[in-house]
mmCIF file of C-alpha atoms and ligand atoms in Angstrom:
data_model
loop_
_atom_site.group_PDB
_atom_site.id
_atom_site.type_symbol
_atom_site.label_atom_id
_atom_site.label_comp_id
_atom_site.label_asym_id
_atom_site.label_seq_id
_atom_site.Cartn_x
_atom_site.Cartn_y
_atom_site.Cartn_z
ATOM 1 C CA UNK A 1 126.136 120.107 90.102
ATOM 2 C CA UNK A 2 126.686 121.957 93.335
ATOM 3 C CA UNK A 3 128.885 121.601 96.373
ATOM 4 C CA UNK A 4 126.791 120.176 99.175
ATOM 5 C CA UNK A 5 126.724 122.767 101.921
ATOM 6 C CA UNK A 6 125.495 120.412 104.624
ATOM 7 C CA UNK A 7 128.046 117.637 104.939
ATOM 8 C CA UNK A 8 126.171 116.105 107.852
ATOM 9 C CA UNK A 9 123.547 114.309 105.776
ATOM 10 C CA UNK A 10 123.904 110.580 106.442
ATOM 11 C CA UNK A 11 122.933 109.189 103.044
ATOM 12 C CA UNK A 12 123.242 105.538 104.029
ATOM 13 C CA UNK A 13 121.149 105.920 107.192
ATOM 14 C CA UNK A 14 118.511 107.801 105.212
ATOM 15 C CA UNK A 15 118.530 105.152 102.501
ATOM 16 C CA UNK A 16 117.988 102.387 105.049
ATOM 17 C CA UNK A 17 115.203 104.372 106.712
ATOM 18 C CA UNK A 18 113.393 104.907 103.394
ATOM 19 C CA UNK A 19 113.809 101.207 102.535
ATOM 20 C CA UNK A 20 112.313 100.288 105.906
ATOM 21 C CA UNK A 21 109.363 102.616 105.352
ATOM 22 C CA UNK A 22 108.766 101.091 101.902
ATOM 23 C CA UNK A 23 108.877 97.597 103.408
ATOM 24 C CA UNK A 24 106.413 98.581 106.097
ATOM 25 C CA UNK A 25 104.021 100.259 103.663
ATOM 26 C CA UNK A 26 104.230 97.246 101.346
ATOM 27 C CA UNK A 27 103.606 94.828 104.203
ATOM 28 C CA UNK A 28 100.604 96.835 105.394
ATOM 29 C CA UNK A 29 99.170 96.670 101.871
ATOM 30 C CA UNK A 30 99.771 92.933 101.581
ATOM 31 C CA UNK A 31 102.480 93.482 98.978
ATOM 32 C CA UNK A 32 105.959 92.018 98.677
ATOM 33 C CA UNK A 33 108.487 94.831 99.378
ATOM 34 C CA UNK A 34 110.697 93.312 96.673
ATOM 35 C CA UNK A 35 108.090 94.430 94.132
ATOM 36 C CA UNK A 36 108.813 98.085 94.926
ATOM 37 C CA UNK A 37 111.977 99.509 93.435
ATOM 38 C CA UNK A 38 113.496 102.559 95.112
ATOM 39 C CA UNK A 39 114.746 105.036 92.503
ATOM 40 C CA UNK A 40 117.127 107.252 94.469
ATOM 41 C CA UNK A 41 116.940 110.698 92.871
ATOM 42 C CA UNK A 42 120.382 112.316 92.771
ATOM 43 C CA UNK A 43 119.663 115.430 90.685
ATOM 44 C CA UNK A 44 121.776 118.418 91.722
ATOM 45 C CA UNK A 45 123.893 116.295 94.074
ATOM 46 C CA UNK A 46 127.540 115.546 93.438
ATOM 47 C CA UNK A 47 129.636 112.367 93.686
ATOM 48 C CA UNK A 48 130.367 112.971 97.382
ATOM 49 C CA UNK A 49 126.750 112.266 98.131
ATOM 50 C CA UNK A 50 126.068 109.603 95.480
ATOM 51 C CA UNK A 51 129.116 107.412 96.112
ATOM 52 C CA UNK A 52 128.101 106.334 99.660
ATOM 53 C CA UNK A 53 124.778 105.046 98.326
ATOM 54 C CA UNK A 54 126.528 102.965 95.650
ATOM 55 C CA UNK A 55 129.097 101.682 98.139
ATOM 56 C CA UNK A 56 126.225 100.676 100.439
ATOM 57 C CA UNK A 57 124.853 98.532 97.608
ATOM 58 C CA UNK A 58 122.190 100.754 96.087
ATOM 59 C CA UNK A 59 121.945 100.430 92.304
ATOM 60 C CA UNK A 60 118.859 102.268 91.024
ATOM 61 C CA UNK A 61 119.059 106.032 90.590
ATOM 62 C CA UNK A 62 117.168 108.847 88.920
ATOM 63 C CA UNK A 63 118.223 112.087 87.257
ATOM 64 C CA UNK A 64 116.018 114.713 85.648
ATOM 65 C CA UNK A 65 118.434 116.284 83.156
ATOM 66 C CA UNK A 66 120.264 114.505 80.360
ATOM 67 C CA UNK A 67 123.229 116.852 80.335
ATOM 68 C CA UNK A 68 123.782 116.703 84.087
ATOM 69 C CA UNK A 69 123.603 112.898 84.043
ATOM 70 C CA UNK A 70 125.985 112.645 81.084
ATOM 71 C CA UNK A 71 128.510 114.631 83.063
ATOM 72 C CA UNK A 72 128.472 112.833 86.367
ATOM 73 C CA UNK A 73 127.305 109.251 85.824
ATOM 74 C CA UNK A 74 130.149 107.740 83.752
ATOM 75 C CA UNK A 75 132.434 108.053 86.794
ATOM 76 C CA UNK A 76 129.731 106.693 89.096
ATOM 77 C CA UNK A 77 129.169 103.703 86.798
ATOM 78 C CA UNK A 78 132.829 102.833 87.245
ATOM 79 C CA UNK A 79 131.928 101.968 90.855
ATOM 80 C CA UNK A 80 129.490 99.242 89.814
ATOM 81 C CA UNK A 81 128.639 97.471 86.548
ATOM 82 C CA UNK A 82 124.951 97.151 87.396
ATOM 83 C CA UNK A 83 123.774 100.675 87.976
ATOM 84 C CA UNK A 84 120.254 101.330 86.605
ATOM 85 C CA UNK A 85 119.825 105.005 85.791
ATOM 86 C CA UNK A 86 116.315 106.382 85.178
ATOM 87 C CA UNK A 87 115.531 109.602 83.326
ATOM 88 C CA UNK A 88 112.672 111.198 85.287
ATOM 89 C CA UNK A 89 112.652 114.697 83.753
ATOM 90 C CA UNK A 90 111.339 116.010 80.441
ATOM 91 C CA UNK A 91 113.173 114.834 77.322
ATOM 92 C CA UNK A 92 113.716 117.107 74.322
ATOM 93 C CA UNK A 93 113.885 115.494 70.899
ATOM 94 C CA UNK A 94 117.417 116.777 70.307
ATOM 95 C CA UNK A 95 118.628 114.977 73.463
ATOM 96 C CA UNK A 96 117.206 111.556 72.656
ATOM 97 C CA UNK A 97 120.447 110.072 71.363
ATOM 98 C CA UNK A 98 122.342 111.184 74.471
ATOM 99 C CA UNK A 99 119.511 109.907 76.667
ATOM 100 C CA UNK A 100 119.640 106.456 75.050
ATOM 101 C CA UNK A 101 123.377 106.308 75.750
ATOM 102 C CA UNK A 102 123.141 107.583 79.327
ATOM 103 C CA UNK A 103 119.983 105.986 80.751
ATOM 104 C CA UNK A 104 118.714 102.455 81.301
ATOM 105 C CA UNK A 105 115.107 103.566 81.726
ATOM 106 C CA UNK A 106 113.295 106.580 80.251
ATOM 107 C CA UNK A 107 110.241 107.425 82.358
ATOM 108 C CA UNK A 108 109.026 110.513 80.551
ATOM 109 C CA UNK A 109 107.780 109.547 77.086
ATOM 110 C CA UNK A 110 104.759 111.774 76.533
ATOM 111 C CA UNK A 111 104.242 112.818 72.910
ATOM 112 C CA UNK A 112 104.152 111.199 69.463
ATOM 113 C CA UNK A 113 107.071 113.147 68.009
ATOM 114 C CA UNK A 114 109.294 112.117 70.912
ATOM 115 C CA UNK A 115 108.113 108.498 70.765
ATOM 116 C CA UNK A 116 108.874 108.324 67.028
ATOM 117 C CA UNK A 117 112.316 109.795 67.532
ATOM 118 C CA UNK A 118 113.093 107.314 70.321
ATOM 119 C CA UNK A 119 111.927 104.403 68.156
ATOM 120 C CA UNK A 120 114.051 105.551 65.223
ATOM 121 C CA UNK A 121 117.166 106.034 67.322
ATOM 122 C CA UNK A 122 116.671 102.724 69.125
ATOM 123 C CA UNK A 123 116.780 101.023 65.730
ATOM 124 C CA UNK A 124 119.800 103.040 64.678
ATOM 125 C CA UNK A 125 121.837 102.614 67.869
ATOM 126 C CA UNK A 126 120.647 99.232 69.155
ATOM 127 C CA UNK A 127 120.193 100.775 72.609
ATOM 128 C CA UNK A 128 116.762 99.918 74.045
ATOM 129 C CA UNK A 129 116.134 101.337 77.507
ATOM 130 C CA UNK A 130 112.773 100.419 79.052
ATOM 131 C CA UNK A 131 110.277 103.243 78.790
ATOM 132 C CA UNK A 132 107.410 104.553 80.894
ATOM 133 C CA UNK A 133 104.677 106.764 79.500
ATOM 134 C CA UNK A 134 104.255 109.892 81.607
ATOM 135 C CA UNK A 135 100.617 110.789 82.308
ATOM 136 C CA UNK A 136 99.602 114.306 83.342
ATOM 137 C CA UNK A 137 96.973 112.996 85.776
ATOM 138 C CA UNK A 138 96.075 116.477 86.990
ATOM 139 C CA UNK A 139 95.822 117.874 83.424
ATOM 140 C CA UNK A 140 98.049 120.765 84.511
ATOM 141 C CA UNK A 141 98.853 123.028 81.549
ATOM 142 C CA UNK A 142 102.463 123.607 82.589
ATOM 143 C CA UNK A 143 103.217 119.956 83.275
ATOM 144 C CA UNK A 144 104.592 117.300 80.932
ATOM 145 C CA UNK A 145 102.715 114.091 80.280
ATOM 146 C CA UNK A 146 99.957 112.816 78.037
ATOM 147 C CA UNK A 147 96.413 113.681 79.188
ATOM 148 C CA UNK A 148 94.528 110.826 80.878
ATOM 149 C CA UNK A 149 91.955 110.686 78.073
ATOM 150 C CA UNK A 150 94.716 110.347 75.481
ATOM 151 C CA UNK A 151 96.732 107.762 77.398
ATOM 152 C CA UNK A 152 95.263 104.578 75.890
ATOM 153 C CA UNK A 153 95.830 105.723 72.313
ATOM 154 C CA UNK A 154 99.322 106.959 73.129
ATOM 155 C CA UNK A 155 100.299 103.691 74.812
ATOM 156 C CA UNK A 156 99.022 101.836 71.738
ATOM 157 C CA UNK A 157 101.082 104.077 69.455
ATOM 158 C CA UNK A 158 104.249 103.577 71.508
ATOM 159 C CA UNK A 159 103.927 99.877 72.142
ATOM 160 C CA UNK A 160 102.002 98.463 69.196
ATOM 161 C CA UNK A 161 102.866 100.776 66.302
ATOM 162 C CA UNK A 162 106.397 101.849 67.232
ATOM 163 C CA UNK A 163 107.436 98.753 69.197
ATOM 164 C CA UNK A 164 108.841 100.686 72.148
ATOM 165 C CA UNK A 165 109.584 98.578 75.244
ATOM 166 C CA UNK A 166 106.837 100.189 77.338
ATOM 167 C CA UNK A 167 106.914 98.777 80.876
ATOM 168 C CA UNK A 168 104.591 101.141 82.717
ATOM 169 C CA UNK A 169 103.218 104.582 83.486
ATOM 170 C CA UNK A 170 104.634 107.474 85.485
ATOM 171 C CA UNK A 171 102.988 110.517 87.077
ATOM 172 C CA UNK A 172 103.769 113.576 89.190
ATOM 173 C CA UNK A 173 100.565 114.645 90.973
ATOM 174 C CA UNK A 174 99.737 118.350 91.415
ATOM 175 C CA UNK A 175 101.477 119.645 94.552
ATOM 176 C CA UNK A 176 98.308 120.910 96.207
ATOM 177 C CA UNK A 177 96.076 117.888 95.678
ATOM 178 C CA UNK A 178 95.522 114.604 97.470
ATOM 179 C CA UNK A 179 98.025 112.324 95.702
ATOM 180 C CA UNK A 180 96.049 109.123 96.246
ATOM 181 C CA UNK A 181 93.449 110.152 93.658
ATOM 182 C CA UNK A 182 96.202 110.530 91.082
ATOM 183 C CA UNK A 183 97.901 107.278 92.061
ATOM 184 C CA UNK A 184 94.578 105.436 91.766
ATOM 185 C CA UNK A 185 93.932 106.981 88.344
ATOM 186 C CA UNK A 186 97.402 106.015 87.091
ATOM 187 C CA UNK A 187 96.925 102.447 88.365
ATOM 188 C CA UNK A 188 93.568 102.215 86.598
ATOM 189 C CA UNK A 189 94.968 103.423 83.257
ATOM 190 C CA UNK A 190 97.878 100.990 83.561
ATOM 191 C CA UNK A 191 95.634 98.038 84.378
ATOM 192 C CA UNK A 192 93.314 98.577 81.414
ATOM 193 C CA UNK A 193 96.356 98.777 79.139
ATOM 194 C CA UNK A 194 97.945 95.627 80.527
ATOM 195 C CA UNK A 195 100.918 97.512 81.975
ATOM 196 C CA UNK A 196 102.417 96.450 85.302
ATOM 197 C CA UNK A 197 104.940 99.239 86.013
ATOM 198 C CA UNK A 198 103.802 102.236 88.081
ATOM 199 C CA UNK A 199 106.351 104.968 88.816
ATOM 200 C CA UNK A 200 104.700 107.193 91.396
ATOM 201 C CA UNK A 201 105.453 108.656 94.817
ATOM 202 C CA UNK A 202 108.215 110.993 95.983
ATOM 203 C CA UNK A 203 109.668 111.889 99.403
ATOM 204 C CA UNK A 204 106.406 113.365 100.668
ATOM 205 C CA UNK A 205 104.059 110.584 99.575
ATOM 206 C CA UNK A 206 105.893 107.387 98.626
ATOM 207 C CA UNK A 207 104.146 105.308 101.276
ATOM 208 C CA UNK A 208 100.761 106.315 99.873
ATOM 209 C CA UNK A 209 102.026 105.409 96.409
ATOM 210 C CA UNK A 210 103.117 101.963 97.631
ATOM 211 C CA UNK A 211 99.640 101.439 99.048
ATOM 212 C CA UNK A 212 98.203 102.251 95.595
ATOM 213 C CA UNK A 213 100.494 99.818 93.793
ATOM 214 C CA UNK A 214 103.683 101.727 92.942
ATOM 215 C CA UNK A 215 106.396 99.483 91.512
ATOM 216 C CA UNK A 216 108.873 102.385 91.447
ATOM 217 C CA UNK A 217 109.058 105.248 93.932
ATOM 218 C CA UNK A 218 111.297 108.214 93.128
ATOM 219 C CA UNK A 219 112.799 109.556 96.331
ATOM 220 C CA UNK A 220 115.341 112.363 96.481
ATOM 221 C CA UNK A 221 115.389 114.702 99.460
ATOM 222 C CA UNK A 222 114.461 112.056 102.050
ATOM 223 C CA UNK A 223 117.747 110.306 101.150
ATOM 224 C CA UNK A 224 120.169 112.982 99.976
ATOM 225 C CA UNK A 225 118.899 115.985 101.927
ATOM 226 C CA UNK A 226 117.244 119.154 100.742
ATOM 227 C CA UNK A 227 118.391 120.328 97.339
ATOM 228 C CA UNK A 228 120.063 123.730 97.232
ATOM 229 C CA UNK A 229 117.887 126.181 95.311
ATOM 230 C CA UNK A 230 119.399 126.956 91.900
ATOM 231 C CA UNK A 231 121.096 130.341 91.833
ATOM 232 C CA UNK A 232 119.332 133.231 90.134
HETATM 233 C C1 PLP B 1 113.078 115.615 91.982
HETATM 234 C C2 PLP B 1 112.101 114.594 91.581
HETATM 235 C C3 PLP B 1 111.722 113.562 92.461
HETATM 236 C C4 PLP B 1 112.234 113.459 93.884
HETATM 237 O O1 PLP B 1 111.641 114.453 94.670
HETATM 238 P P1 PLP B 1 111.823 114.469 96.276
HETATM 239 O O2 PLP B 1 110.645 115.246 96.734
HETATM 240 O O3 PLP B 1 113.114 115.140 96.540
HETATM 241 O O4 PLP B 1 111.795 113.068 96.735
HETATM 242 C C5 PLP B 1 110.821 112.617 91.995
HETATM 243 N N1 PLP B 1 110.337 112.667 90.745
HETATM 244 C C6 PLP B 1 110.668 113.633 89.873
HETATM 245 C C7 PLP B 1 110.091 113.619 88.511
HETATM 246 C C8 PLP B 1 111.556 114.622 90.261
HETATM 247 O O5 PLP B 1 111.896 115.585 89.390
#
């Protein structure tokens, strides 16, 4: 967590503006804006920036690190009983137990070992956050996610063999490619697997994602301002 250098960011105005843009994109695509959930991504930001969003009535948030979320969200949850916190970053097997305690949705399930560990700990703890399967639509070697050609089998493993509450698919398109191709691919894989959830679209492309059927857009900087670069 960092101190926010620029205190002038108006989180609530930004939130309303992003909501309006989602509503407009949904309307233009003949979709009900209520079918698109805005996951406000608060990674790196501190309570001073998160609290106004909660006080303005926002309830759905995203964090990319288990440890960071464990530290700051218990106090934020005191502000409202119905916060929904999504894990949108990679999950290591040794953090699964903490993730089940901290998050309401895990968007980044992407390998059999992790899926098995989640299933085992769900049984042990009784905590059952919804899960998304992350798909590496661009087949980028450095990026997390199951490859598109392995997605059907992996969804079957998670949902049918392990009984995970799989609600949809998630992707992060390559930065230098047209995102719509990736959004369309994710939607196609979801449809053929009977999954309705699609977590796709960030600050730069959430309207495109809504046009391609996103049910969850993950928006950080357009609401909370630019993130300070990590030191070092
Ligand atoms: C940080 C992050 C976002 C939000 O990115 P912005 O460009 O700031 O909107 C969305 N998804 C994931 C997985 C992220 O890590």
